[in-house]
Coordinates of C-alpha atoms and ligand atoms in Angstrom, one line a residue:
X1 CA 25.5 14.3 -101.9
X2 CA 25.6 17.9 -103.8
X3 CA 25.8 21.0 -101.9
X4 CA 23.5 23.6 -103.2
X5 CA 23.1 26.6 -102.4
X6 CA 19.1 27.9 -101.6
X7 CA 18.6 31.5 -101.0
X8 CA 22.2 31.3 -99.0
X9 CA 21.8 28.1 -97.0
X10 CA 23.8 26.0 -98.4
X11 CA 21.7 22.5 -97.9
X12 CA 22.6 18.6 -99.3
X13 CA 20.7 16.7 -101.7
X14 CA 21.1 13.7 -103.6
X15 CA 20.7 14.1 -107.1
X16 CA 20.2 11.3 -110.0
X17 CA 23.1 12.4 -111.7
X18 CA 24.7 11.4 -108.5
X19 CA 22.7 8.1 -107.9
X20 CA 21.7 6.8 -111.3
X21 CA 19.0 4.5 -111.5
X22 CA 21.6 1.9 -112.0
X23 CA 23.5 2.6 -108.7
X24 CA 20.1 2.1 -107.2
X25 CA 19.4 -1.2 -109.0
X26 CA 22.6 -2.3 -108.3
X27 CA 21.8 -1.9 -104.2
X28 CA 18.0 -3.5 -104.3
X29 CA 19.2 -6.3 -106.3
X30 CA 18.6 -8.8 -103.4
X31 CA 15.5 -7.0 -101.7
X32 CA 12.0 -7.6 -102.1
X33 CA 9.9 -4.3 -101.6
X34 CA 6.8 -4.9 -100.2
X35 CA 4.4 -2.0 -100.8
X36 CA 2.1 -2.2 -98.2
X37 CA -1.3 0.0 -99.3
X38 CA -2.4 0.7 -102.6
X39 CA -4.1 3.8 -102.6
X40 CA -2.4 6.9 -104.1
X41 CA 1.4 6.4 -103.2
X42 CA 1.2 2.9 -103.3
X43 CA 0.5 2.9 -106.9
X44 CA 2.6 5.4 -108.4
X45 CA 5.4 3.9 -106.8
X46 CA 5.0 0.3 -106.9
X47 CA 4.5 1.0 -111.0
X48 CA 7.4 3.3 -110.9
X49 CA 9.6 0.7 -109.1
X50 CA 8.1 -2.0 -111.2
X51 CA 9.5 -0.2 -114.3
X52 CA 12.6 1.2 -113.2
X53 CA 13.4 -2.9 -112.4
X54 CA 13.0 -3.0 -109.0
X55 CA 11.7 -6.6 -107.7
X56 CA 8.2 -5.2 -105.7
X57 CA 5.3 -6.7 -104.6
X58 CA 1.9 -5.5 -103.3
X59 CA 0.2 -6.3 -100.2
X60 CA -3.4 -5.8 -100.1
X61 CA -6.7 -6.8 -98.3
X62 CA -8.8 -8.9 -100.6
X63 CA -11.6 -8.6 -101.6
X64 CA -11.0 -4.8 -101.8
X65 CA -11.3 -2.0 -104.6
X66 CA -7.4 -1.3 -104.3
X67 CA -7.1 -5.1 -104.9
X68 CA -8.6 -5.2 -108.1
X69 CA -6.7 -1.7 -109.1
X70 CA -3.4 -3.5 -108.5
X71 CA -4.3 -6.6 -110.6
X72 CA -6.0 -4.2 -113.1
X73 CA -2.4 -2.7 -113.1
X74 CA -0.6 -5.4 -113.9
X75 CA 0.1 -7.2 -110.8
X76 CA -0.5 -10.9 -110.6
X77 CA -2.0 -12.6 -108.3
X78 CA 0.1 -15.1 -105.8
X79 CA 3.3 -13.9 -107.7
X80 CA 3.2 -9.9 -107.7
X81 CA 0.2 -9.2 -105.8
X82 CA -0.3 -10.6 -102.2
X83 CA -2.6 -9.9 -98.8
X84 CA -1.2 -8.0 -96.7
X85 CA 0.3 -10.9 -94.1
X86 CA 1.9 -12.7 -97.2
X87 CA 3.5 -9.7 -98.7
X88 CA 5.1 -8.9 -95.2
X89 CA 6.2 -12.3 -95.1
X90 CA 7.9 -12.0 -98.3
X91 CA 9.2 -8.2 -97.9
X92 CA 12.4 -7.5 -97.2
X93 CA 12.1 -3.6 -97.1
X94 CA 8.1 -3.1 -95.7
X95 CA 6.5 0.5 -97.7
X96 CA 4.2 1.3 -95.0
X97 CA 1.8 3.2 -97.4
X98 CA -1.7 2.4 -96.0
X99 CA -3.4 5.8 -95.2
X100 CA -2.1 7.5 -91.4
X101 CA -4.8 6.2 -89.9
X102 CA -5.1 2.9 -90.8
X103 CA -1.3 2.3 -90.2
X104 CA -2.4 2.7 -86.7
X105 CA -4.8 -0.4 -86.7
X106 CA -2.4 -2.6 -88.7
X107 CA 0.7 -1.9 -86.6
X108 CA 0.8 -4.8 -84.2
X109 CA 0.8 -7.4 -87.9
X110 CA 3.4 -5.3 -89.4
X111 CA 5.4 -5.2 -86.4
X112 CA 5.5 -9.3 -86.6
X113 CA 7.4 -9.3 -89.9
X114 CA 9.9 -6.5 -89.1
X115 CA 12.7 -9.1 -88.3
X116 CA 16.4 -8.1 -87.8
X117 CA 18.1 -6.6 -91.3
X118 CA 14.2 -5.9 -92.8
X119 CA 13.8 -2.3 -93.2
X120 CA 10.3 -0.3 -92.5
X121 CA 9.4 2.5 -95.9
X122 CA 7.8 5.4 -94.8
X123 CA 6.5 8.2 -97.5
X124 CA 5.2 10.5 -94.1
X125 CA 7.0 10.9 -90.6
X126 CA 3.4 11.0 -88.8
X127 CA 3.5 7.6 -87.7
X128 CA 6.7 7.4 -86.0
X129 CA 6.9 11.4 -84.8
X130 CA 3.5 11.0 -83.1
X131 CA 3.9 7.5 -81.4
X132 CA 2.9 8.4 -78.4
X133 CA -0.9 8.9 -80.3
X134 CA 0.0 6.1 -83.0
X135 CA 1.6 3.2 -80.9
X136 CA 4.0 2.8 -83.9
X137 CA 7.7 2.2 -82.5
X138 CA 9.5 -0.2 -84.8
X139 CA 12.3 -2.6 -83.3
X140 CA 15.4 -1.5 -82.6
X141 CA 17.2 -4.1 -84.9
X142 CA 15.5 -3.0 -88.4
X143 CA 16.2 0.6 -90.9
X144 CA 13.5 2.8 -90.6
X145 CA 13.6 5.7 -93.2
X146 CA 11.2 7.6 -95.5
X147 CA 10.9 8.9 -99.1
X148 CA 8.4 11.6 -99.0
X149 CA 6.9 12.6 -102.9
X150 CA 6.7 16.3 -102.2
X151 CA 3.1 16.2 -104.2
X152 CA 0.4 13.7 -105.1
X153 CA 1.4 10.1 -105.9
X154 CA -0.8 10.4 -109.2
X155 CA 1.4 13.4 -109.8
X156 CA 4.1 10.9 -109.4
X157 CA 3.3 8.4 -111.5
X158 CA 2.3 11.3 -114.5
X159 CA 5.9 13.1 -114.2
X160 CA 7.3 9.4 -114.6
X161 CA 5.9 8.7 -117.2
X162 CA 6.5 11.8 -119.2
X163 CA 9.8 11.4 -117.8
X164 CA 10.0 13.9 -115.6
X165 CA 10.6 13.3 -111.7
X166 CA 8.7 14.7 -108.5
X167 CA 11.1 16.1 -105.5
X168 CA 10.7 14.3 -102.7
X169 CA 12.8 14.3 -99.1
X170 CA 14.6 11.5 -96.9
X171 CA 15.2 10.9 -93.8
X172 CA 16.8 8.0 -91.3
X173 CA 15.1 7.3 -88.7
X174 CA 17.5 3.9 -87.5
X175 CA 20.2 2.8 -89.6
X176 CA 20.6 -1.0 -87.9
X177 CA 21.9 -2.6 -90.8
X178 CA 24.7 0.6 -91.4
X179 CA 22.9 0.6 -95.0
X180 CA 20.2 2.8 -94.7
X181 CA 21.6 5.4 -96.6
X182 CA 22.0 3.6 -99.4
X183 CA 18.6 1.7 -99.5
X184 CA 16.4 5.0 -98.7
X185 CA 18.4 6.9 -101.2
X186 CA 17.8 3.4 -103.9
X187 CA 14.3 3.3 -102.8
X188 CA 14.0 7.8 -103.8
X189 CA 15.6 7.3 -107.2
X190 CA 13.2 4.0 -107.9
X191 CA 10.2 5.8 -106.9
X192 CA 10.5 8.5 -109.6
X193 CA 12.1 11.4 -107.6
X194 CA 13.5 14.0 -109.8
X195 CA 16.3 14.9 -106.7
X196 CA 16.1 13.9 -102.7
X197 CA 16.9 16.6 -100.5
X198 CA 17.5 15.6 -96.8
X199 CA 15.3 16.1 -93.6
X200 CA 14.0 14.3 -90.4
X201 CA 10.8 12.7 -89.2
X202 CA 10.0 15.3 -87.2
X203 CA 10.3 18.1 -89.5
X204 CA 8.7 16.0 -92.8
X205 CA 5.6 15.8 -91.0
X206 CA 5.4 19.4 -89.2
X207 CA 6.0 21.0 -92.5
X208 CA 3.6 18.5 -94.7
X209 CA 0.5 18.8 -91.9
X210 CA 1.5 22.8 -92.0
X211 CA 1.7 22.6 -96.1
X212 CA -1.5 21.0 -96.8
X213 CA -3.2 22.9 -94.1
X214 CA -1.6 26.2 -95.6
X215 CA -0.8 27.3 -98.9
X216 CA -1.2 23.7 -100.5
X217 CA -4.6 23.2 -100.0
X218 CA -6.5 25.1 -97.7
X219 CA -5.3 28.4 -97.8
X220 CA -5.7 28.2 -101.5
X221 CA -9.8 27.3 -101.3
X222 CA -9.9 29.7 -98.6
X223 CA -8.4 32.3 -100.2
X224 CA -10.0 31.7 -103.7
X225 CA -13.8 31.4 -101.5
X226 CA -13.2 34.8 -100.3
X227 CA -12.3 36.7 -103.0
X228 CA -15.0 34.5 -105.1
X229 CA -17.6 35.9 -102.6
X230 CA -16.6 40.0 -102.4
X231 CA -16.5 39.9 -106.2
X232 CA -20.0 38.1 -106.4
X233 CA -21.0 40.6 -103.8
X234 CA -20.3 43.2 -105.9
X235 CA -21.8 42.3 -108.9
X236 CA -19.5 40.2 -111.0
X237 CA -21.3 37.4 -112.7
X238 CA -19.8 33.9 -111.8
X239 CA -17.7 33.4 -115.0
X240 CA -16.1 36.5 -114.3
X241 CA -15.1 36.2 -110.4
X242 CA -14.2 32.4 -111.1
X243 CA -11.7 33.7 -114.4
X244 CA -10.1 36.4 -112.0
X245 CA -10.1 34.0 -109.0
X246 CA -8.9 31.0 -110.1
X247 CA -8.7 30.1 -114.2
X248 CA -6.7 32.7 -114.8
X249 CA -3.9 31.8 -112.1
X250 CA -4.0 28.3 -112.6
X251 CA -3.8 28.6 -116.9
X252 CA -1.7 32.0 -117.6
X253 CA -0.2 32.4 -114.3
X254 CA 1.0 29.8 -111.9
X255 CA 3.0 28.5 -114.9
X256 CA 5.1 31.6 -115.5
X257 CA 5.7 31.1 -111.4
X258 CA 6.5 27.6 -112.2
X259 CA 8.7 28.6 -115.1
X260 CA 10.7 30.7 -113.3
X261 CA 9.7 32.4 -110.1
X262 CA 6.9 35.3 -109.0
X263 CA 9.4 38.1 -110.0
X264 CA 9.3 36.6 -113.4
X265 CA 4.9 36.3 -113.7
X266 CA 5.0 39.8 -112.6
X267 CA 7.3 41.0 -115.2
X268 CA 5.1 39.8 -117.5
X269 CA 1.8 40.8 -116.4
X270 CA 1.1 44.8 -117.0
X271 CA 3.2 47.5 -114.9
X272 CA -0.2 48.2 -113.4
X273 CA -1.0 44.6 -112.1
X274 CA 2.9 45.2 -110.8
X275 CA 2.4 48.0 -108.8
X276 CA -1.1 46.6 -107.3
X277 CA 0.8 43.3 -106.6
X278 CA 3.7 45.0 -105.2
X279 CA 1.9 47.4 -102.7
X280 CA -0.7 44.3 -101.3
X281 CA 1.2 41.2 -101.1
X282 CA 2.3 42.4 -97.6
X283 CA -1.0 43.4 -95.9
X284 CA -2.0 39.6 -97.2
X285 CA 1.1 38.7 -95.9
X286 CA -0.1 40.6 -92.3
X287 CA -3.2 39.6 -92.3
X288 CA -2.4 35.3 -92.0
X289 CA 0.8 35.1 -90.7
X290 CA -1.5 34.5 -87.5
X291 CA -3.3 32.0 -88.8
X292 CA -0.1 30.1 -89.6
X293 CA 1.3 31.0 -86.3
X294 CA -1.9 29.2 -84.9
X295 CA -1.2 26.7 -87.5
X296 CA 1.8 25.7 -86.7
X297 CA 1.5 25.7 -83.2
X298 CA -1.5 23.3 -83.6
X299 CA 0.8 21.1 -85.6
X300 CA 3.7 20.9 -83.4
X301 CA 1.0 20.5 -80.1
X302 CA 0.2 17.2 -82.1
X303 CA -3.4 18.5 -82.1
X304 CA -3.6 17.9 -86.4
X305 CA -2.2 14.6 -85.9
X306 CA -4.8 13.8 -83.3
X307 CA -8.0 15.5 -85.6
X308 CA -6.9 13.0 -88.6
X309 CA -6.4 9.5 -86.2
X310 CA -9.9 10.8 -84.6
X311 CA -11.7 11.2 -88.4
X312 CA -9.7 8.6 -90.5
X313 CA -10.3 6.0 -87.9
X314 CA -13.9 5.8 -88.1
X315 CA -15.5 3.1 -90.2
X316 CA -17.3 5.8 -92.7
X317 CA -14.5 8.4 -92.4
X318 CA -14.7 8.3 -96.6
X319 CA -18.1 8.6 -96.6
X320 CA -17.7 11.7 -94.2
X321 CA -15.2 12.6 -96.0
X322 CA -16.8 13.1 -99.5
X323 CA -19.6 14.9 -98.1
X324 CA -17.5 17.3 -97.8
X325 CA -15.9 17.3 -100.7
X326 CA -19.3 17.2 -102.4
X327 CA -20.2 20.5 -100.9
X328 CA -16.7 22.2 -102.3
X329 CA -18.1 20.7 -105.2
X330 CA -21.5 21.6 -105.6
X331 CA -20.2 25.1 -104.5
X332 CA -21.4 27.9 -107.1
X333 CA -17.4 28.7 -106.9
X334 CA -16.7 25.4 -108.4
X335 CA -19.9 24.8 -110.8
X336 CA -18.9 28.0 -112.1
X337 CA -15.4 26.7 -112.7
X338 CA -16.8 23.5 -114.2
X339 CA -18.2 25.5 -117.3
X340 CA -15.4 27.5 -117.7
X341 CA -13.4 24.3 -118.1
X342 CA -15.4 23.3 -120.7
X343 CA -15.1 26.0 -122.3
X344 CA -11.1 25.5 -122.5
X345 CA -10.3 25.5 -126.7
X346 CA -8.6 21.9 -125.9
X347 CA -11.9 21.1 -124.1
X348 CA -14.2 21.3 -127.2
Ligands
NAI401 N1 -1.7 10.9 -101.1 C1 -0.5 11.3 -101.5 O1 -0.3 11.6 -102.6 C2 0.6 11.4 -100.4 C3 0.6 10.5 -99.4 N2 1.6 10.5 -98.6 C4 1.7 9.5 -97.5 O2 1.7 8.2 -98.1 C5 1.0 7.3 -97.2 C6 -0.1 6.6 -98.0 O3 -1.0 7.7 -98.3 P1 -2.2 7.5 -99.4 O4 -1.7 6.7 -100.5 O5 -2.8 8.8 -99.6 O6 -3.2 6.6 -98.5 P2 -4.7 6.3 -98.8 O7 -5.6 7.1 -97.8 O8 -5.0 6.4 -100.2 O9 -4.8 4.8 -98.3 C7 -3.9 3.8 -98.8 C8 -4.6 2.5 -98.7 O10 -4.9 2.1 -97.4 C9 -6.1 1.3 -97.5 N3 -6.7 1.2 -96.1 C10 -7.4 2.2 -95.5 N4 -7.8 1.8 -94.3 C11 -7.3 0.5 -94.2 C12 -7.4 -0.4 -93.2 N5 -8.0 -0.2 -92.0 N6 -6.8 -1.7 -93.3 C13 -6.1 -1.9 -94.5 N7 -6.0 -1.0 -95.5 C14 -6.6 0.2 -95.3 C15 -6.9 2.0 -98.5 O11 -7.8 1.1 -99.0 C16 -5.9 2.4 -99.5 O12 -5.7 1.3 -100.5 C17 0.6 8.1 -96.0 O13 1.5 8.0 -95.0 C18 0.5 9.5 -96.6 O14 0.6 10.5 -95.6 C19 2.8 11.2 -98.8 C20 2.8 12.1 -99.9 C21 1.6 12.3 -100.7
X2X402 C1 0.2 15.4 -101.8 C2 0.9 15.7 -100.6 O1 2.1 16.0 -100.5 C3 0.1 15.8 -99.3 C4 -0.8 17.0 -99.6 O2 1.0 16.1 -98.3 C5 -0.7 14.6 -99.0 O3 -1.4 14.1 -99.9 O4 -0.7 14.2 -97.8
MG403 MG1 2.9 16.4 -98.8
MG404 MG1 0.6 15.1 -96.5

């Protein structure tokens, strides 16, 4: 593990200079990974494992969409690509990566194939932190630990490609076999992580609910709606509130922060964007810290976790669910921002 230094608290994380991919090739030799859920982490890594040599396996229900994505990607039927009961058979290490919800409903035929020296994959602490709400509470006698992709597992699968690598943290939640370490930290480096930095159930799933809830998501549409709606207020055709709203930040702007920090896109936007930025970051600052007070505290109450196992347990929770995503899309913000993506010079 490498000590690094962030912002003065010195924190450990595993790096792959540290844990090449051989190291963790060398350690799954014998296992057989079951990934368990082939919707948006289950493919980026089960193809990222696949590649970097790893011996997986999918488990899926059939007939199903994500069925005929995983054969579509390669993996073969009744060699590669199981249902779900089969492929926990066969597992040696389960990756739990159906969505929250459904974990829930499949626990009790997981639980059947977590014999002693197996180990249960996480990529999310919800399950296990909230099992008084999710019933999930894996044997004593089995590792449980989770990678968790700090972004999308499409995102994942891109970075790996272009050989790049997404963060992502660890944690231990039982070490029965006295080789969790090892595996979890195997299983990272095999899913594509660029470097593993450590935390704990608890606080993986406190700070992902609060993330997506918050700046990662839907702070961001929150924040872009409202200014959206004063410029349009005042005037400003669409093309020109969604340009200062959003194209701008996500083409010119959020790179330079990506480059190299905020200090850094300031520097290079004019002295009078500087001192405007400078004197109202704070009052935005002011002005949500108590929403992510409330936030938070809704979080940690187990209140989030509770809203998502009410929603994504219901039969037509997708079809709910892009209803509402069809309204963010047919939103004038977002038609707007449609034609200005066309109108990218790599667009036409
Ligand atoms: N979406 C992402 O990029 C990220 C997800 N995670 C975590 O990874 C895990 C998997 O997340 P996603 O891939 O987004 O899940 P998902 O919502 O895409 O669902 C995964 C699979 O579960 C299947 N499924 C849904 N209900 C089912 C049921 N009742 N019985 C059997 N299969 C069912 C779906 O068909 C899908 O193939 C979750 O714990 C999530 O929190 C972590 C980081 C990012
Ligand atoms: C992509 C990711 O990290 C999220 C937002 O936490 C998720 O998809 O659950
Ligand atoms: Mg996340
Ligand atoms: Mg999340």
């Amino acid at each position: 593990m490498a000590k690094i230094n962030f912002g003065g608290v010195e924190e450990e994380v595993v790096t792959r200079e540290e844990f090449p991919l051989s190291k963790a090739q060398e350690v799954l030799k014998d296992e057989v990974v079951a990934v368990i859920g082939y919707g948006v982490q289950g493919p980026g890594q089960a193809l990222n494992m696949k590649e970097n040599g790893i011996n997986v396996i999918v488990g899926q229900r059939k007939p199903s969409k994500s069925w005929d994505k995983a054969v579509a990607d390669g993996f073969v039927p009744g060699e590669t690509l199981f249902e779900i009961e089969e492929a926990l058979e066969k597992g040696t290490i389960i990756c739990y990566l159906l969505s929250d919800a459904a974990q829930i409903e499949l626990w009790p035929t997981v639980k059947k194939y977590l014999t002693p020296g197996k180990a249960l994959y996480f990529s999310h602490g919800f399950g296990v932190t909230y099992n008084d709400r999710t019933g999930i509470v894996p044997p004593a006698d089995v590792d449980v630990f989770l990678v968790a992709p700090k972004g999308s597992g499409t995102s994942l699968r891109r970075m790996f490609l272009e050989g790049r690598g997404l963060n992502s943290s660890f944690a231990i939640h039982q070490d029965a076999t006295g080789k969790a370490q090892e595996r979890v930290v195997a299983l990272g480096i095999s899913v594509g992580s660029g470097y593993l930095f450590k935390t704990d159930f608890k606080k993986e799933v406190y700070s992902d609910l609060t993330g997506e809830r918050g700046t990662l998501m839907g702070a961001i549409q929150g924040i872009f709606a409202a200014q959206y709606d004063v410029l349009r207020k005042n005037g400003h055709s669409p093309s020109e509130a969604f340009n200062e709203t959003v194209e701008e930040l996500t083409q010119s702007l959020m790179p330079l922060v990506a480059e190299n920090g905020m200090d850094w896109m300031y520097a290079n936007c004019s002295t009078t964007a500087q001192r405007g930025a400078l004197d109202w970051w704070k009052k935005f600052r002011d002005a949500v810290s108590p929403v992510f007070e409330d936030l938070y505290d809704s979080v940690a109450k187990g209140e989030e976790a509770q809203r998502s196992i009410d929603s994504n347990s219901q039969a037509d929770y997708r079809e709910k669910l892009e209803v509402e995503l069809k309204e963010l899309h047919d939103s004038e913000m977002w038609q707007a921002g449609a034609e200005v993506r066309k109108l990218r010079p790599e667009n036409n």
